Structure formats: C-alpha cells, structure tokens
Coordinates of C-alpha atoms and ligand atoms in Angstrom, one line a residue:
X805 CA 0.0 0.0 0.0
X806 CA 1.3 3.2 -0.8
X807 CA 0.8 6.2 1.5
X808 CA 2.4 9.4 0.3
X809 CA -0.7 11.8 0.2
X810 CA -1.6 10.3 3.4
X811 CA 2.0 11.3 4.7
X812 CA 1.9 14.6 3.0
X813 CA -1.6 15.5 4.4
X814 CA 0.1 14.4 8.0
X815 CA 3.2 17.2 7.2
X816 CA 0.5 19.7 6.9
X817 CA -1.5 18.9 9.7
X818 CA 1.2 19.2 12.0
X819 CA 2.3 22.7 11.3
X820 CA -1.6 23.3 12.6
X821 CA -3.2 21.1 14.3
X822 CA -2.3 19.7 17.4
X823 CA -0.6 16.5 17.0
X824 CA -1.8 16.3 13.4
X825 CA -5.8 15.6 14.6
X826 CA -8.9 17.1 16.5
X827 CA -9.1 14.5 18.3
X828 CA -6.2 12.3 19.9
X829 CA -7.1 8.6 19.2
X830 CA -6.8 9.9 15.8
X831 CA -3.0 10.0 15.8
X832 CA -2.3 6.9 14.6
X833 CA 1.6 5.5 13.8
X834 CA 3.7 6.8 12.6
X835 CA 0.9 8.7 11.2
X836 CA -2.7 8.5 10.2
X837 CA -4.2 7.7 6.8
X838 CA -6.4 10.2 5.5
X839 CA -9.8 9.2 4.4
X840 CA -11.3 10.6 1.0
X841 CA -14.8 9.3 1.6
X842 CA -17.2 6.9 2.6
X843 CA -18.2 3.5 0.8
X844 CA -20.5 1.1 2.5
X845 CA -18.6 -1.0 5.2
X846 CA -15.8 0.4 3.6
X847 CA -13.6 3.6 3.9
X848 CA -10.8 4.7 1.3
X849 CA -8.0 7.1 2.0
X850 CA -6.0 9.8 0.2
X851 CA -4.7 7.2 -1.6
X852 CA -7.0 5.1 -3.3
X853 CA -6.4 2.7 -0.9
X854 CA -9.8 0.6 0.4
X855 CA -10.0 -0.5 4.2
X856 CA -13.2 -2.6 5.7
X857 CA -14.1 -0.2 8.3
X858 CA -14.5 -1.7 12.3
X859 CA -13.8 1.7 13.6
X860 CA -17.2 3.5 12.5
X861 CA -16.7 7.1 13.5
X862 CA -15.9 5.4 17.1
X863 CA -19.4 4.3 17.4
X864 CA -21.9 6.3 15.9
X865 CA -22.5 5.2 12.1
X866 CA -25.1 2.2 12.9
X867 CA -25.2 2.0 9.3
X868 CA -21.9 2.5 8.0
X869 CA -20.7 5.0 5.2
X870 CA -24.7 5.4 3.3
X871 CA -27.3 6.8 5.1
X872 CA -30.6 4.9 4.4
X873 CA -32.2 6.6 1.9
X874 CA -34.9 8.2 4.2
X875 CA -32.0 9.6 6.7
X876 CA -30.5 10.9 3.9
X877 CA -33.8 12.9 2.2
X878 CA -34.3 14.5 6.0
X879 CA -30.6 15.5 6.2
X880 CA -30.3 17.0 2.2
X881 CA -34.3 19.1 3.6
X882 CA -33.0 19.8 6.5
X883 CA -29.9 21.7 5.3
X884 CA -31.5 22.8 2.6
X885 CA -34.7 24.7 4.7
X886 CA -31.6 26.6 6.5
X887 CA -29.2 25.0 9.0
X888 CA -30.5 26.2 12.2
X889 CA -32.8 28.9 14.0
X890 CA -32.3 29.4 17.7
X891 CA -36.2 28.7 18.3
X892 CA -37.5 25.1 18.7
X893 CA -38.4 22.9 15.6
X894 CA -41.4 19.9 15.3
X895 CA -38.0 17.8 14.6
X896 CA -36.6 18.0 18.3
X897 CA -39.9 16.9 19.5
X898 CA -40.1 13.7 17.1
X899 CA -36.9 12.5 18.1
X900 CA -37.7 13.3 21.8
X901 CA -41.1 11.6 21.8
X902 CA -39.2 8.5 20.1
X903 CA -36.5 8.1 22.4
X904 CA -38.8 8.4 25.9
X905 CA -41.4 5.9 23.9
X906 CA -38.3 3.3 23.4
X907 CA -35.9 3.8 26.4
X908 CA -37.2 2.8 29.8
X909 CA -35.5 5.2 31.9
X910 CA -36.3 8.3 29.5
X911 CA -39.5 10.6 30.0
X912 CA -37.9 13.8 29.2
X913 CA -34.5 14.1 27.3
X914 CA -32.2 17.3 26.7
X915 CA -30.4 17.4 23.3
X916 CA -26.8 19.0 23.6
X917 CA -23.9 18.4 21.0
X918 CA -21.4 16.0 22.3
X919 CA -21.4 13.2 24.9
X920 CA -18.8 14.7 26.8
X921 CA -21.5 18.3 27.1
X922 CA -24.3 15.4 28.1
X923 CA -22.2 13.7 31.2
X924 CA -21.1 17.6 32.0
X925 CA -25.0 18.8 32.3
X926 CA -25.7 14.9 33.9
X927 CA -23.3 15.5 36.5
X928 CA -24.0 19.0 37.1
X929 CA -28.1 17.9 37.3
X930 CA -27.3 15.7 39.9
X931 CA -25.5 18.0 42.1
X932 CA -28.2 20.4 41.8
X933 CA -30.8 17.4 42.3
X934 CA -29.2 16.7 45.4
X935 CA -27.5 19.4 46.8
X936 CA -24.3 16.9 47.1
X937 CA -21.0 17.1 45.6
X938 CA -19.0 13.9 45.4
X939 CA -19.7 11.8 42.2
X940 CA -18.5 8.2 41.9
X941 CA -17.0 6.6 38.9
X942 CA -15.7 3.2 37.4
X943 CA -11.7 2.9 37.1
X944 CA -11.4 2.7 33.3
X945 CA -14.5 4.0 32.8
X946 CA -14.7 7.1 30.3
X947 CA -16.9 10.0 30.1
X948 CA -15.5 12.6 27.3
X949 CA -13.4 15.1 28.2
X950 CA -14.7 16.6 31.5
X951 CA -13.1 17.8 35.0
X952 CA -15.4 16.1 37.3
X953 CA -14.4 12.5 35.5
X954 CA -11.0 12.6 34.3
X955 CA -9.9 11.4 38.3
X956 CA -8.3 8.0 39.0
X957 CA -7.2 6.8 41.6
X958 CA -8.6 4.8 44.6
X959 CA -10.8 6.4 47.3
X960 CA -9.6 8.8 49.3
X961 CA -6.6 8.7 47.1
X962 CA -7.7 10.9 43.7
X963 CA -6.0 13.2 41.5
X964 CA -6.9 14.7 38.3
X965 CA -5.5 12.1 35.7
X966 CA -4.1 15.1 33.4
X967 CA -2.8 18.4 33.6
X968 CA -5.1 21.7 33.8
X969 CA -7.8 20.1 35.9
X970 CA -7.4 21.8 39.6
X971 CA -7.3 19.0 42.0
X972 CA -10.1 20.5 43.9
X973 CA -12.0 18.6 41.3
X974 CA -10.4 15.4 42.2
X975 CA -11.7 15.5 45.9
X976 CA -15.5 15.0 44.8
X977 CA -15.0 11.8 42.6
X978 CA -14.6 8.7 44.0
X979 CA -13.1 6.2 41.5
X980 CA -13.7 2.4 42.4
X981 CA -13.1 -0.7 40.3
X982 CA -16.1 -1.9 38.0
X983 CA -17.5 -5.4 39.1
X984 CA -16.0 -4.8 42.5
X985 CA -19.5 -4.8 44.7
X986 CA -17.6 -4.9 48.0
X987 CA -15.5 -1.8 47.5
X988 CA -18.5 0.8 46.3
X989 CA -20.6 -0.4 49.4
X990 CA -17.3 0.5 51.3
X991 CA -17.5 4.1 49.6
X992 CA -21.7 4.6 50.4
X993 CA -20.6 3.3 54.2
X994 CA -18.7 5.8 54.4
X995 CA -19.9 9.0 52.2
X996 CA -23.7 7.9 51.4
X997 CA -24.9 10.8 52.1
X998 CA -22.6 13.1 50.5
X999 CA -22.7 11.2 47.0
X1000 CA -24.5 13.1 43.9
X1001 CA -24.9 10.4 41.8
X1002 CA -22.9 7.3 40.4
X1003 CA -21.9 7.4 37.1
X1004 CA -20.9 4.4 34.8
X1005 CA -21.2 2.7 31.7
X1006 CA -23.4 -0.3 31.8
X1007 CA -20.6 -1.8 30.0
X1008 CA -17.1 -0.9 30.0
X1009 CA -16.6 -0.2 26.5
X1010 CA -13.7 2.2 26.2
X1011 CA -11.8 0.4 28.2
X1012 CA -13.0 -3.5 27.4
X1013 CA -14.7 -4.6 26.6
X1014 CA -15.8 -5.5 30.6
X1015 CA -19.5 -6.8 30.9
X1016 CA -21.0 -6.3 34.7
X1017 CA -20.8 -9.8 36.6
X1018 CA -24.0 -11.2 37.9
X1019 CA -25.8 -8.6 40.1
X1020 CA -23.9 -5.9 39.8
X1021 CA -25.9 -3.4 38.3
X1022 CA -28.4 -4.4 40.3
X1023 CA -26.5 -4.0 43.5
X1024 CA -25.6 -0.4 41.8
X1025 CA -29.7 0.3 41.6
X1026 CA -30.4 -0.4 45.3
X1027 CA -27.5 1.0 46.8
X1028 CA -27.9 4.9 45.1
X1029 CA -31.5 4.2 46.1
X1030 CA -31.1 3.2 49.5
X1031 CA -29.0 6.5 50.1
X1032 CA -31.2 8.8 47.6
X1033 CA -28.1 9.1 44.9
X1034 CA -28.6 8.9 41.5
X1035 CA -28.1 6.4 39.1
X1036 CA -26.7 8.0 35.9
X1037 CA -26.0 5.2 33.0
X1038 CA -23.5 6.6 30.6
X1039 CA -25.1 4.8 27.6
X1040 CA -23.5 7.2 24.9
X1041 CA -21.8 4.4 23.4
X1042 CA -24.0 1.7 25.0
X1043 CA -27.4 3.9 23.7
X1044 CA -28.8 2.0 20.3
X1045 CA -26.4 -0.2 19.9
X1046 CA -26.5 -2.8 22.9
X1047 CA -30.0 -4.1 23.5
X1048 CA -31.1 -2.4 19.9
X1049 CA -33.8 0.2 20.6
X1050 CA -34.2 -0.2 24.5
X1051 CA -31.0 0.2 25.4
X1052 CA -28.2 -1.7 27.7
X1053 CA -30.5 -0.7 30.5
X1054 CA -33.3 -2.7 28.6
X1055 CA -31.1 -5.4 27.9
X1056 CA -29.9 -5.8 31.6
X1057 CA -33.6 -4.8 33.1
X1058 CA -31.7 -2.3 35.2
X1059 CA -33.8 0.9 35.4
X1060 CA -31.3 4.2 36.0
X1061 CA -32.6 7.8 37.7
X1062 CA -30.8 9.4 34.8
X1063 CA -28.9 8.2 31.1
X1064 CA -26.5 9.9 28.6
X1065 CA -26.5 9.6 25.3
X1066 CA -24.6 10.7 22.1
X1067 CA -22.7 9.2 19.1
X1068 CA -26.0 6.8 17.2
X1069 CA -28.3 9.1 18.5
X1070 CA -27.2 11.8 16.2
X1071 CA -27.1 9.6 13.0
X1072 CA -23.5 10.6 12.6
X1073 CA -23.9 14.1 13.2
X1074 CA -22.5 16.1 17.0
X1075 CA -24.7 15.1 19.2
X1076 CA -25.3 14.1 23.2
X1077 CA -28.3 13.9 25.0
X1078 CA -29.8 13.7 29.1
X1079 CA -32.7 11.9 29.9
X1080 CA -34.4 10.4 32.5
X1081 CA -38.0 10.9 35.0
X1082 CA -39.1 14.4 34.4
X1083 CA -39.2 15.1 38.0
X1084 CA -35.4 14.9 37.5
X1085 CA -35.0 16.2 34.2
X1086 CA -37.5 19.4 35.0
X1087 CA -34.2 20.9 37.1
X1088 CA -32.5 21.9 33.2
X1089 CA -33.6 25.6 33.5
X1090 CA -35.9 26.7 32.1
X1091 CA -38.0 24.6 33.9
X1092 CA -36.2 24.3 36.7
X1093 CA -32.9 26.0 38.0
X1094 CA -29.9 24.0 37.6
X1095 CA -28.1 26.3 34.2
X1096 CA -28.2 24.6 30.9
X1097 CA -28.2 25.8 27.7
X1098 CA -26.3 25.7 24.0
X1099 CA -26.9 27.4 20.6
X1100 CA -26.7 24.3 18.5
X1101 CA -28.7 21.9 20.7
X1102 CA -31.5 20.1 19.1
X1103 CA -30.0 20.7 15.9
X1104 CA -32.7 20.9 13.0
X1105 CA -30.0 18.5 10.7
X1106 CA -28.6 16.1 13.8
X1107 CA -32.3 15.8 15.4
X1108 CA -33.5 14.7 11.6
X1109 CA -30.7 12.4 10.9
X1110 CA -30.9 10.7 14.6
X1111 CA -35.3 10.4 14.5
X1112 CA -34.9 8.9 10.3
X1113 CA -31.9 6.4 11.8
X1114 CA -33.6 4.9 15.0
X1115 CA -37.1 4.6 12.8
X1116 CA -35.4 2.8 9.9
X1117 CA -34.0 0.2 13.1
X1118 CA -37.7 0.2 14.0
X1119 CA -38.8 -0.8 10.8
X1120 CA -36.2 -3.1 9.4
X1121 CA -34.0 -5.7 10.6
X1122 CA -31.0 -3.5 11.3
X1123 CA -30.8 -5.1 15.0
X1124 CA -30.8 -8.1 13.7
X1125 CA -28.1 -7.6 11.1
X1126 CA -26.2 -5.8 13.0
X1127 CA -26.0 -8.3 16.0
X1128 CA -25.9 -11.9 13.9
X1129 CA -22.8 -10.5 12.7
X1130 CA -21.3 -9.9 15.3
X1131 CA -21.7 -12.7 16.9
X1132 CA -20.2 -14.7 13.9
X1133 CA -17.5 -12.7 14.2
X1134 CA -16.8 -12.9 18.0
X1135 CA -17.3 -17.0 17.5
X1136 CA -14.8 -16.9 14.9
X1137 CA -12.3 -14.7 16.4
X1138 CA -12.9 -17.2 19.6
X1139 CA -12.3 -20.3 17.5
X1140 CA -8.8 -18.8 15.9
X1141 CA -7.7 -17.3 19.3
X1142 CA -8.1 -21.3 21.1
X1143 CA -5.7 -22.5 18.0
X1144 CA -3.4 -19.8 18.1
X1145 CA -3.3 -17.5 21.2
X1146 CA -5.3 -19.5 23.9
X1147 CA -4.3 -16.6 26.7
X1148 CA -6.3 -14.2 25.0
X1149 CA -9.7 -12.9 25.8
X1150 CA -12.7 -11.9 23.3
X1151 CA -15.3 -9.5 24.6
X1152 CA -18.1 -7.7 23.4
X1153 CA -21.8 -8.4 22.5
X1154 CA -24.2 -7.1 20.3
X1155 CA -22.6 -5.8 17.2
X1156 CA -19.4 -4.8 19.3
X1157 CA -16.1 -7.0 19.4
X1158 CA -12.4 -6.7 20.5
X1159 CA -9.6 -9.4 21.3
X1160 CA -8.1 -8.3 24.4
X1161 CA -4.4 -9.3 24.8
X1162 CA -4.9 -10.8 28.1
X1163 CA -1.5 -12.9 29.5
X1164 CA -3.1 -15.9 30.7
X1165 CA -6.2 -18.0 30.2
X1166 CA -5.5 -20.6 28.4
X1167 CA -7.9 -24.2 29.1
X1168 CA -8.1 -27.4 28.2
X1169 CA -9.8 -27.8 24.9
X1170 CA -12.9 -29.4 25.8
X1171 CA -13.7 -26.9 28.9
X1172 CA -16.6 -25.2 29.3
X1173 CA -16.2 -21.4 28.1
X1174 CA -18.0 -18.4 26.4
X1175 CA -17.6 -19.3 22.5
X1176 CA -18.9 -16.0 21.4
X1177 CA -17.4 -13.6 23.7
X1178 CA -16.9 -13.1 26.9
X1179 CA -20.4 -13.0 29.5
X1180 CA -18.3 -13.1 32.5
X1181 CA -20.2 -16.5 33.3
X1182 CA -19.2 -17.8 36.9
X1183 CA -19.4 -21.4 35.5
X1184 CA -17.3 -20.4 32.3
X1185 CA -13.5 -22.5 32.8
X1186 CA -12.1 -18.7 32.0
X1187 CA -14.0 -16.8 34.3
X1188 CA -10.3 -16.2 36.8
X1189 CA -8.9 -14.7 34.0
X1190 CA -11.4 -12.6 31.9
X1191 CA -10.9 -8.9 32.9
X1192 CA -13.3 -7.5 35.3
X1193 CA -11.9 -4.2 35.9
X1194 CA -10.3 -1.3 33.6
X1195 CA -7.3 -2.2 35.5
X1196 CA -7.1 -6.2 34.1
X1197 CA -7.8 -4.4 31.0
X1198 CA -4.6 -1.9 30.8
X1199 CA -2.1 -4.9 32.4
X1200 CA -2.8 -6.8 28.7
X1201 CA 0.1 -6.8 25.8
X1202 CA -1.7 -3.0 24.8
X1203 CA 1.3 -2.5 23.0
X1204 CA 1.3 -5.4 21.1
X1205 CA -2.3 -4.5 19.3
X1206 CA -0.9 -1.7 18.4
X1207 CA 2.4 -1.7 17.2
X1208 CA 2.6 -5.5 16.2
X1209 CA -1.3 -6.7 15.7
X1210 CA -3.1 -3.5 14.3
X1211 CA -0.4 -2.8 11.6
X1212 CA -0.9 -6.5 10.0
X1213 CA -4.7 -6.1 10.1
X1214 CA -4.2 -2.6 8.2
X1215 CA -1.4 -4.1 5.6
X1216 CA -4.7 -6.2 5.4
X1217 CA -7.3 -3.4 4.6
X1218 CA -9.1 -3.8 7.7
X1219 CA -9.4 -1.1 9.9
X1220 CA -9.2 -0.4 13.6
X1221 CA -9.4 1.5 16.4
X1222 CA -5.6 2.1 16.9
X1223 CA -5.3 1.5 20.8
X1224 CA -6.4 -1.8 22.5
X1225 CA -8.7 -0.4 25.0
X1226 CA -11.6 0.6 22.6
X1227 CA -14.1 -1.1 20.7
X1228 CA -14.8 -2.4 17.1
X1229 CA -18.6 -2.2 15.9
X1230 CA -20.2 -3.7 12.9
X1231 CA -22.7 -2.1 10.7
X1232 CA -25.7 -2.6 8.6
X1233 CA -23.5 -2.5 5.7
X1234 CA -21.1 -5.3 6.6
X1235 CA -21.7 -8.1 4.6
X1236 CA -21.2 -12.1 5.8
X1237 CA -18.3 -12.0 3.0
X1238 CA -16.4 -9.0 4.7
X1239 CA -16.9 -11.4 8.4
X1240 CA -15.2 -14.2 6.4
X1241 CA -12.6 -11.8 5.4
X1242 CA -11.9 -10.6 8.6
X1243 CA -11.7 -14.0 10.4
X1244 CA -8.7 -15.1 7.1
X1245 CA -6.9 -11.4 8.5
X1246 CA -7.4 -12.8 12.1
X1247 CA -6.1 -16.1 11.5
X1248 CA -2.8 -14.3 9.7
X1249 CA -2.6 -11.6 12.6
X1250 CA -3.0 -13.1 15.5
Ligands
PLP2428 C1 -17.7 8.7 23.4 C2 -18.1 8.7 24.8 C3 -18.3 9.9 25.5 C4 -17.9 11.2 24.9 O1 -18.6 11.6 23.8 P1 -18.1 12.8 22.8 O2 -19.2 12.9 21.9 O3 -16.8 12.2 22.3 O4 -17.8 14.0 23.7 C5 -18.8 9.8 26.8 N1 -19.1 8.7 27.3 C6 -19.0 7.5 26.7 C7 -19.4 6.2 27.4 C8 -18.5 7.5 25.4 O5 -18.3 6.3 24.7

C-alpha cells in the first residue's frame, strides 16, 4: 500500500493542528491515513487505498458509510430549509417523543452536542438534584473530556488524571473498580450521604470490553436508592447499539434515575443527550434551576438524521443484522484465538467485538467457556482470568495491538481502532463476506 498523500496530508497537519488531529485517538503511527470518503462498510483514504471499516466514526454510524435513503432525504431538507434557527423545531420533538417511547429510563431528554457536554449537564443535574458534591466513577470507565471525571485513583486517594484540571475537582470523585461490589458499598458506608450520583457505563466499552458480573448493576440500583443518589447510566456508546432500541439498560432490566447519550443518536452528526423521570429532568432551566443551555442543541440536521436512523432500526432488521454479525465474528475470532493464542480474551456483545491481549487464560480444549465472547459467566472454565476491571484491562500486551497486531490487520485493509482499550462495531453494511474476510486477517494476525 502506498501512502504518500496520506503522509503529505500528515506534514501539513502538523504545522496546525495539534498533533496532526482534533481528536487524539486519531494520531495513529507513525501517522494516520487520511480518508477521501465513505463506501458502504468500507472507507478509502487519500490514496485510493480501500479498508473494511470496524472503527465506524468510534461508534456512531449504525449504518456505516450510506445513510438509508430516508435519513439521507431529512438531512439533504433539513440543510436545505436553513441550517439552524435558535427557536425550537417539530423535529426535536419527534426525536424526543421517540426516544422516551423506546428507552425505559427516559420521560424527558435534553439534546446537547457531544457526549462529553451530556455527562457535564448529567453531573451537574445531579448535584443540583441533590444538593451533594461527590460523584462516583468506574476505574477505566470514560466519560468525554470533562473535569469532574478525568480522576483516577482509589478512594480517598484521587488526582486529576491530566494536567489543567485543579485537584479540587479530584476531591469530589470517587473512582472504584467496575465489578468490585464490595468496594462501592465500602465508599456509600462511608460518604452515602454526600454522594450526587454514580456514574458508569453499563458496560465498560472504552476500556474493554468489561461486561458487569452477575448482580452488579443491580447492586448499583439499590444501593444509590437506599441513600437517595442517582443512578446516571452513561449509555453514549451503549445507547442504540446494545440491546437495539431499549437500550443496555433494557437489555440488563436495570432501570437508571438518569442516562446519557450521544454518538447513534445523532445519526453521525454532533450530538449528546440527558434523559431520564421528568421530575429529575425538570431541574435543566428553564424549567427548573440547575443552568443549561447551547446554541446548537436540538439541531434541526442532527435531530432529523438521529429520529430517520432509529425509525429505519424500528422498521427493518438493522438489530438483527447488526448483531448476527457480530456474533459470527466474536465465535470466529474465539475459534482462531483457542488454536493460536489460547491466553487471549474476546469480549463484546451485540454488534461490538475486541480481542483483548490478556496474559493468561488458556484451558483445556474441551472446557466449558463463552464461545462467542466473553459474558463473565461464573461457571465459564475462563471466568479467573477474563478482565473484570479497567485495570485487568490496561495490564494486557496493549502495546502489542498496536504496534505489532493492528499494523498487519491494516497491511490487510481492515481497519481499527488504533489502541487496545476501545471497541470495534459492525454495521448494517457489513456483509457475511467481509466477516469471512476478517476472520482469514485474524487467522494471519493473530
Ligand atoms: C464517546 C463517549 C463519550 C464522549 O462523547 P463525545 O461525543 O466524544 O464527547 C462519553 N461517554 C462515553 C461512554 C463514550 O463512549
């Protein structure tokens, strides 16, 4: 493959732009290829060159590089009738009404522009809810750029986990490890009634994929009840994707106070949303008093391509597509990894995979174990060695995928995500041909 344009394009970039992206997981090595446009499942860069695409945006093209034909007349209108007012639009209610009909925690939603602005106003809402301050959060876990949740550390023991974030911000967030039911009933013992809300991903799946053990969630559900904190489900990955138009929270039957969203919601376009009981909700001024507020939210174009994408799931089998596939692929990827790199671990569900690089866990090779990716199943002959935390997550070979690993799958034309902590997804316009595909790259790769 050649890729001089891509490299010239990089030489540019540079000179103006931080790092050579807008957005750091971009800076692949030794340096990005640039795409030209869209094709399907496919992507193909400055150079011609053609790559099946696993990465999709990060997670919000449910369908890949075409928009269904109905998503596509709303956006093309939509632009068209003038790209945005500053007073409401019938569009913002549509999608609204659609997402509190499907989503069992949602009655009333706010639309904002990014899922890192949605877990801001979430947090912020449940402070003002509550009148508390300290928020806890999931080692690992990953909520956009934002002060309150870029902490780590163990309780008691925080700091900010990069420069420019005072650590006064630090001394409210509790970080605790994610399947660890023991140690957050240790935090409520002793803070209860000074914690806001807890915040997590139903799934870990920026730094995973982790799914919660038996009875976690739940134990999450009664414990911010028991000491009136909210429950605030981070689903802006998890949100149309896991458990199809319900949600992870439908899938799991565990009912949050309060859920993100962002990336499919949008239809590929900026987006985040908060939703939850509108006796929560109702605190988002105007209604109630907690400040909130943004010239582009509820986009007229981003409202119309989220409400056309999440009918067309309604009405077809995009779920269904979406998830067969990935299952396939997670079996296959399984199947290859037992022959030829027993230790390692593959995660995901729905229509999102990854092979973590685990450094033990190989069984006999009748045992009983998840062949489609890992449901951290107590009975599973695995289950010691699966990760459970964001922390058995970062102690696998990360550099492997992606110095060794992720560069042979690209020689290959398949592309993804760069780093080994975040997920792949597969779309509506991945084929069973490009799954076979992928498992002969696998079987080279791995
Ligand atoms: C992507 C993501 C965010 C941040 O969303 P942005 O739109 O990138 O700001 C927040 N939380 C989770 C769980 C995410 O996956």
């Amino acid at each position: 493959m050649n890729h001089d344009e891509s490299r010239a394009l990089y030489d540019r970039a540079l000179s103006v732009l931080p790092g050579g992206v807008n957005s750091s997981v971009r800076a692949t090595r030794p340096y990005p290829f640039f795409i030209e446009r869209g094709d399907g499942a496919h992507v193909v860069d400055a150079d011609g060159n053609r790559y099946l695409d696993y990465v999709m945006g990060y997670g919000p093209l449910l369908y890949g590089h075409d928009m269904p034909d109905p998503v596509r007349a709303a956006v093309q209108s939509h632009a068209a009738d003038g790209p945005m007012y500053g007073a409401p639009t019938e569009i913002e209610v549509d999608l609204a009404e659609f997402v509190a009909r499907h989503v069992p925690s949602v009655e009333m939603i706010r639309f904002v522009n990014s899922g890192t602005e949605a877990t801001v106003s979430a947090v912020r809402l449940a402070r003002g809810y509550t009148g508390r301050d300290k928020i806890v959060v999931m080692q690992g876990g990953y909520h956009g750029a934002q002060e309150s949740t870029l902490v780590e550390g163990e309780p008691g023991h925080t700091e900010p986990s990069t420069p420019g974030i005072p650590s006064s911000f630090a001394e409210h967030t509790i970080p605790v490890p994610f399947n660890d039911a023991a140690a957050i009933e240790r935090v409520f013992e002793a803070h209860g009634d000074e914690i806001a809300a807890v915040m997590t991903e139903p799934i870990l799946a920026n730094t995973g994929i982790v799914l919660p053990v038996d009875g976690y969630l739940e134990r999450l559900r009664e414990l911010t009840a028991a000491h009136d904190s909210l429950l605030i489900f981070d689903e802006v990955i998890t949100g149309f994707r896991v458990g199809g138009l319900q949600c992870a929270q439908g899938k799991f039957g565990v009912t949050p106070d309060v859920t993100t969203f962002g990336k499919i919601v949008g239809g590929g376009f900026p987006v985040g949303a908060i939703g939850g009981r509108s006796e929560i909700i109702e605190h988002f001024t105007p209604a109630g008093d907690v400040f909130q507020s943004g010239t582009f939210s509820g986009h007229p174009v981003t409202m119309a391509a989220g409400y056309e994408s999440l009918k067309y799931a309604a009405e077809n089998d995009v779920y269904e597509h979406v998830n067969r596939l990935g299952e396939r692929l997670r079996r296959g990827i399984a199947e290859i990894a037992a022959d030829q790199a027993p230790d390692y671990t593959v995660v995901g569900t729905d229509s999102m995979f990854k092979t973590t690089f685990t450094r033990e866990g190989a069984v006999a090779d009748d045992a009983d174990v998840c062949d489609a990716g890992c449901r951290q199943r107590e009975s599973c002959a695995r289950y010691e060695h699966c990760p459970k935390t964001g922390a058995d997550v970062a102690d696998a070979e990360t550099e492997r995928w992606e110095r060794i690993f992720w560069q042979e799958m690209k020689a290959q034309g398949i592309f993804l995500t760069a780093n080994q902590f975040e997920s792949q997804f597969v779309s509506y316009a991945h084929t069973d041909e490009d799954v076979e595909e992928t498992l002969e790259a696998y079987k080279a790769a791995l």
